Amino acid sequence: MTPLSIIKIGGNIIDDPAELAQFLTDFSKIEGYKVLVHGGGKSATKMAQSIGLVPQMIDGRRITDTPMLDVVVMIYAGEINKNVVAQLQGNHTNAMGFSGADGNLILSTKRNHPTIDYGFVGDVQKVNTPLLETLLKSGITPVFCAITHDGKGQLLNTNADTIASELAIAASEVFEVTLTYCFEKPGVLYDAEDDNSVIEQINHELYTKLKAEKAIHSGMIPKLDNCFNSLSKGVQKIKIGHHRMLQNAEVVHTSIEL
């Protein structure tokens, strides 16, 4: 199988222009097929506040009513996505920006929660793997923002970690996929305040133990749940850490395995 790198970058990288520029330089040097998935950083919150909206979050998930959806589409699919694509072109990577609606690449359903109305938040149902494969084999590097659609004309705000995970699972049918989550920390930490406390390898048994001991920061648990779900469905390798690891294998990071 041909290798494919799927990289997801966190909002804190997007919020720092110098850090983002360095990441995109490193990403551009990755050889072979690659896909980039990005979140939204703080830009959507700032834009919402500037027009008088009050952002609402529950368990780290953004409640997305109609005005907030307008903001996140504008910021994620517009400003951030196109700036990232332009910078990648400047690094000689032939990138193309996508939401899930483009080419019907990622189909979602509106979240149906028994007690919380998340608004226009989507849960991924299907990835258009043949089109993704065609794009990659045509020399295109897809750049996905955190917006999908329901196939009936409605855009949906969708968690970027989940998008990366679902793309990796779908693509593993035809590629040997390595999924990498890049953020501002060097990996999964025993102590959230100590960057030197990286857990370099986590398997499911250790993860279950650490969760029971409440030794993993609650914000990391959805990301790790996604990781183990991806591994159980065919993704070959998952890494979490600072983007410096993309160009230097010696950089300490967390590797995740079943």
Short mmCIF file of C-alpha atoms in Angstrom, two decimals:
data_model
loop_
_atom_site.label_atom_id
_atom_site.label_comp_id
_atom_site.label_asym_id
_atom_site.label_seq_id
_atom_site.Cartn_x
_atom_site.Cartn_y
_atom_site.Cartn_z
CA MET A 1 0.00 0.00 0.00
CA THR A 2 1.13 3.57 -0.74
CA PRO A 3 1.87 5.68 2.36
CA LEU A 4 -0.38 8.65 3.17
CA SER A 5 0.23 11.24 5.88
CA ILE A 6 -2.82 12.92 7.40
CA ILE A 7 -1.87 15.83 9.66
CA LYS A 8 -4.26 17.77 11.87
CA ILE A 9 -3.14 21.11 13.31
CA GLY A 10 -4.62 22.62 16.44
CA GLY A 11 -5.93 26.12 16.89
CA ASN A 12 -2.95 27.36 18.87
CA ILE A 13 -0.72 26.88 15.82
CA ILE A 14 -3.21 28.76 13.64
CA ASP A 15 -3.37 31.63 16.16
CA ASP A 16 0.41 32.23 15.93
CA PRO A 17 1.46 33.45 12.44
CA ALA A 18 5.15 32.60 12.93
CA GLU A 19 4.34 29.12 14.29
CA LEU A 20 1.89 28.49 11.45
CA ALA A 21 4.44 29.56 8.83
CA GLN A 22 7.03 27.17 10.31
CA PHE A 23 4.52 24.33 10.47
CA LEU A 24 3.52 24.83 6.82
CA THR A 25 7.18 24.84 5.80
CA ASP A 26 7.68 21.54 7.64
CA PHE A 27 4.45 20.08 6.25
CA SER A 28 5.51 20.98 2.71
CA LYS A 29 8.71 18.93 3.12
CA ILE A 30 6.78 15.72 3.89
CA GLU A 31 7.31 13.42 0.92
CA GLY A 32 4.53 11.53 -0.80
CA TYR A 33 0.78 11.86 -0.45
CA LYS A 34 -0.47 14.08 2.36
CA VAL A 35 -3.66 15.71 3.67
CA LEU A 36 -3.96 18.65 6.08
CA VAL A 37 -6.91 19.18 8.44
CA HIS A 38 -7.20 22.40 10.44
CA GLY A 39 -9.41 23.72 13.20
CA GLY A 40 -10.35 27.32 13.73
CA GLY A 41 -8.29 28.74 16.55
CA LYS A 42 -9.65 31.74 18.38
CA SER A 43 -10.54 33.71 15.23
CA ALA A 44 -14.18 32.57 15.10
CA THR A 45 -14.70 33.48 18.75
CA LYS A 46 -13.13 36.92 18.22
CA MET A 47 -15.22 37.56 15.11
CA ALA A 48 -18.40 36.45 16.87
CA GLN A 49 -17.72 38.75 19.83
CA SER A 50 -16.94 41.66 17.52
CA ILE A 51 -20.48 41.48 16.05
CA GLY A 52 -22.16 41.01 19.43
CA LEU A 53 -22.58 37.22 19.53
CA VAL A 54 -21.84 35.36 22.75
CA PRO A 55 -20.03 32.08 21.96
CA GLN A 56 -21.38 29.09 23.90
CA MET A 57 -19.32 25.99 24.67
CA ILE A 58 -20.38 22.74 26.38
CA ASP A 59 -17.62 20.20 27.21
CA GLY A 60 -15.31 21.95 24.78
CA ARG A 61 -17.83 21.72 21.93
CA ARG A 62 -19.12 24.89 20.30
CA ILE A 63 -22.90 25.38 20.23
CA THR A 64 -23.57 26.45 16.66
CA ASP A 65 -26.79 28.40 16.07
CA THR A 66 -27.47 30.07 12.69
CA PRO A 67 -25.48 33.30 13.33
CA MET A 68 -22.53 31.30 14.75
CA LEU A 69 -22.60 28.95 11.77
CA ASP A 70 -22.27 31.97 9.46
CA VAL A 71 -19.19 33.04 11.44
CA VAL A 72 -17.47 29.66 11.51
CA VAL A 73 -18.05 29.06 7.79
CA MET A 74 -16.62 32.49 7.01
CA ILE A 75 -13.56 32.01 9.25
CA TYR A 76 -12.81 28.29 8.87
CA ALA A 77 -13.71 27.70 5.21
CA GLY A 78 -12.79 31.23 4.14
CA GLU A 79 -10.11 33.21 5.91
CA ILE A 80 -8.11 30.39 7.54
CA ASN A 81 -8.45 27.80 4.80
CA LYS A 82 -7.50 30.12 1.94
CA ASN A 83 -4.57 31.64 3.86
CA VAL A 84 -3.23 28.16 4.59
CA VAL A 85 -3.64 27.11 0.94
CA ALA A 86 -1.88 30.28 -0.26
CA GLN A 87 1.04 29.74 2.12
CA LEU A 88 1.36 26.12 0.99
CA GLN A 89 1.47 27.28 -2.63
CA GLY A 90 4.27 29.62 -1.54
CA ASN A 91 6.05 26.50 -0.24
CA HIS A 92 5.63 24.74 -3.63
CA THR A 93 2.90 22.41 -2.35
CA ASN A 94 -0.03 22.28 -4.77
CA ALA A 95 -2.76 22.55 -2.13
CA MET A 96 -6.50 22.89 -2.62
CA GLY A 97 -8.95 23.89 0.13
CA PHE A 98 -12.08 21.90 0.88
CA SER A 99 -15.10 21.81 3.12
CA GLY A 100 -16.93 18.51 3.35
CA ALA A 101 -19.52 19.84 0.90
CA ASP A 102 -16.98 20.26 -1.92
CA GLY A 103 -17.19 17.20 -4.14
CA ASN A 104 -19.40 15.63 -1.46
CA LEU A 105 -16.12 14.73 0.26
CA ILE A 106 -17.48 14.45 3.82
CA LEU A 107 -21.14 13.79 4.52
CA SER A 108 -22.45 14.33 8.06
CA THR A 109 -25.69 14.27 9.98
CA LYS A 110 -26.84 16.99 12.37
CA ARG A 111 -26.02 15.90 15.91
CA ASN A 112 -29.01 14.49 17.75
CA HIS A 113 -28.26 14.64 21.47
CA PRO A 114 -30.88 13.58 24.04
CA THR A 115 -30.44 16.62 26.30
CA ILE A 116 -28.28 19.23 24.52
CA ASP A 117 -29.17 21.13 21.34
CA TYR A 118 -25.78 21.65 19.69
CA GLY A 119 -27.39 23.49 16.77
CA PHE A 120 -25.73 23.02 13.39
CA VAL A 121 -23.06 20.59 14.56
CA GLY A 122 -22.31 17.58 12.37
CA ASP A 123 -21.21 14.01 13.04
CA VAL A 124 -19.37 12.42 10.13
CA GLN A 125 -21.17 9.59 8.33
CA LYS A 126 -19.26 9.02 5.11
CA VAL A 127 -16.05 10.03 3.34
CA ASN A 128 -15.84 10.08 -0.46
CA THR A 129 -12.70 7.91 -0.59
CA PRO A 130 -12.59 7.50 -4.41
CA LEU A 131 -12.53 11.29 -4.91
CA LEU A 132 -9.93 11.74 -2.16
CA GLU A 133 -7.76 9.11 -3.86
CA THR A 134 -8.23 10.80 -7.25
CA LEU A 135 -7.19 14.19 -5.85
CA LEU A 136 -4.06 12.79 -4.21
CA LYS A 137 -3.03 10.84 -7.31
CA SER A 138 -3.57 14.01 -9.38
CA GLY A 139 -0.89 15.80 -7.35
CA ILE A 140 -3.30 17.77 -5.14
CA THR A 141 -2.74 18.17 -1.40
CA PRO A 142 -6.23 18.56 0.12
CA VAL A 143 -6.64 21.04 2.99
CA PHE A 144 -9.83 20.39 4.97
CA CYS A 145 -11.50 22.91 7.26
CA ALA A 146 -13.89 21.92 10.04
CA ILE A 147 -17.08 22.32 7.97
CA THR A 148 -19.08 19.42 6.49
CA HIS A 149 -22.61 19.11 5.05
CA ASP A 150 -25.71 16.93 5.33
CA GLY A 151 -26.33 16.31 1.61
CA LYS A 152 -29.55 18.36 1.76
CA GLY A 153 -28.04 21.83 1.47
CA GLN A 154 -27.08 22.40 5.10
CA LEU A 155 -23.52 23.14 6.20
CA LEU A 156 -22.46 21.76 9.60
CA ASN A 157 -19.73 22.72 12.06
CA THR A 158 -17.73 19.53 12.70
CA ASN A 159 -14.90 18.73 15.10
CA ALA A 160 -11.57 18.86 13.23
CA ASP A 161 -10.01 16.01 15.25
CA THR A 162 -12.95 13.82 14.23
CA ILE A 163 -12.65 14.86 10.58
CA ALA A 164 -8.96 13.87 10.61
CA SER A 165 -9.83 10.55 12.24
CA GLU A 166 -12.66 9.75 9.80
CA LEU A 167 -10.52 10.69 6.78
CA ALA A 168 -7.77 8.40 8.11
CA ILE A 169 -10.16 5.48 8.63
CA ALA A 170 -11.66 5.85 5.13
CA ALA A 171 -8.29 6.33 3.42
CA SER A 172 -6.81 3.27 5.16
CA GLU A 173 -8.82 1.14 2.72
CA VAL A 174 -6.45 2.21 -0.07
CA PHE A 175 -3.40 3.76 1.66
CA GLU A 176 -1.05 2.95 4.52
CA VAL A 177 -2.11 5.84 6.75
CA THR A 178 -0.16 7.67 9.43
CA LEU A 179 -2.36 10.10 11.35
CA THR A 180 -0.55 12.90 13.19
CA TYR A 181 -2.09 15.42 15.58
CA CYS A 182 0.14 18.50 15.88
CA PHE A 183 -0.45 21.02 18.62
CA GLU A 184 1.53 23.29 20.94
CA LYS A 185 2.48 20.54 23.43
CA PRO A 186 5.20 17.88 22.90
CA GLY A 187 2.72 15.01 23.32
CA VAL A 188 0.31 13.46 25.82
CA LEU A 189 1.54 14.47 29.28
CA TYR A 190 1.44 12.80 32.68
CA ASP A 191 1.37 16.33 34.12
CA ALA A 192 -0.40 18.98 32.01
CA GLU A 193 1.85 21.67 33.54
CA ASP A 194 5.12 19.83 32.78
CA ASP A 195 6.15 19.59 29.13
CA ASN A 196 8.88 17.13 30.11
CA SER A 197 6.33 14.54 31.28
CA VAL A 198 5.56 13.14 27.81
CA ILE A 199 4.09 9.63 27.69
CA GLU A 200 6.05 8.37 24.69
CA GLN A 201 3.93 5.27 24.02
CA ILE A 202 0.33 4.57 24.92
CA ASN A 203 -1.58 1.37 24.22
CA HIS A 204 -5.21 0.73 25.06
CA GLU A 205 -4.44 -1.03 28.33
CA LEU A 206 -2.31 1.87 29.61
CA TYR A 207 -4.88 4.42 28.40
CA THR A 208 -7.68 2.67 30.31
CA LYS A 209 -5.51 2.66 33.44
CA LEU A 210 -4.54 6.35 33.11
CA LYS A 211 -8.16 7.36 32.54
CA ALA A 212 -9.29 5.46 35.63
CA GLU A 213 -6.56 7.23 37.64
CA LYS A 214 -7.58 10.60 36.14
CA ALA A 215 -3.93 10.96 35.10
CA ILE A 216 -4.80 12.35 31.65
CA HIS A 217 -6.13 15.89 31.24
CA SER A 218 -9.84 15.78 30.38
CA GLY A 219 -9.29 17.85 27.22
CA MET A 220 -7.06 15.11 25.80
CA ILE A 221 -9.58 12.28 26.29
CA PRO A 222 -11.78 12.95 23.19
CA LYS A 223 -8.62 13.10 21.05
CA LEU A 224 -7.33 9.79 22.44
CA ASP A 225 -10.76 8.15 22.08
CA ASN A 226 -10.66 9.18 18.42
CA CYS A 227 -7.16 7.74 18.09
CA PHE A 228 -8.06 4.29 19.43
CA ASN A 229 -11.21 4.23 17.31
CA SER A 230 -9.05 4.98 14.23
CA LEU A 231 -6.52 2.25 15.05
CA SER A 232 -9.29 -0.30 15.56
CA LYS A 233 -10.60 0.53 12.07
CA GLY A 234 -7.42 0.16 10.03
CA VAL A 235 -5.25 3.25 10.56
CA GLN A 236 -1.67 1.99 10.81
CA LYS A 237 0.04 4.58 13.01
CA ILE A 238 -0.90 7.62 15.13
CA LYS A 239 1.36 10.28 16.63
CA ILE A 240 0.60 13.28 18.85
CA GLY A 241 3.01 16.13 19.56
CA HIS A 242 4.65 19.34 18.46
CA HIS A 243 5.05 19.88 14.72
CA ARG A 244 8.84 19.79 15.08
CA MET A 245 8.49 16.00 14.96
CA LEU A 246 7.43 16.21 11.29
CA GLN A 247 11.00 16.91 10.19
CA ASN A 248 12.96 15.44 13.09
CA ALA A 249 12.27 11.85 14.14
CA GLU A 250 14.33 12.41 17.30
CA VAL A 251 11.85 14.94 18.72
CA VAL A 252 9.99 13.44 21.69
CA HIS A 253 6.30 12.79 20.99
CA THR A 254 3.55 10.29 21.83
CA SER A 255 3.00 7.20 19.67
CA ILE A 256 -0.33 5.43 20.02
CA GLU A 257 -0.92 1.75 19.36
CA LEU A 258 -3.55 -0.86 20.10
#
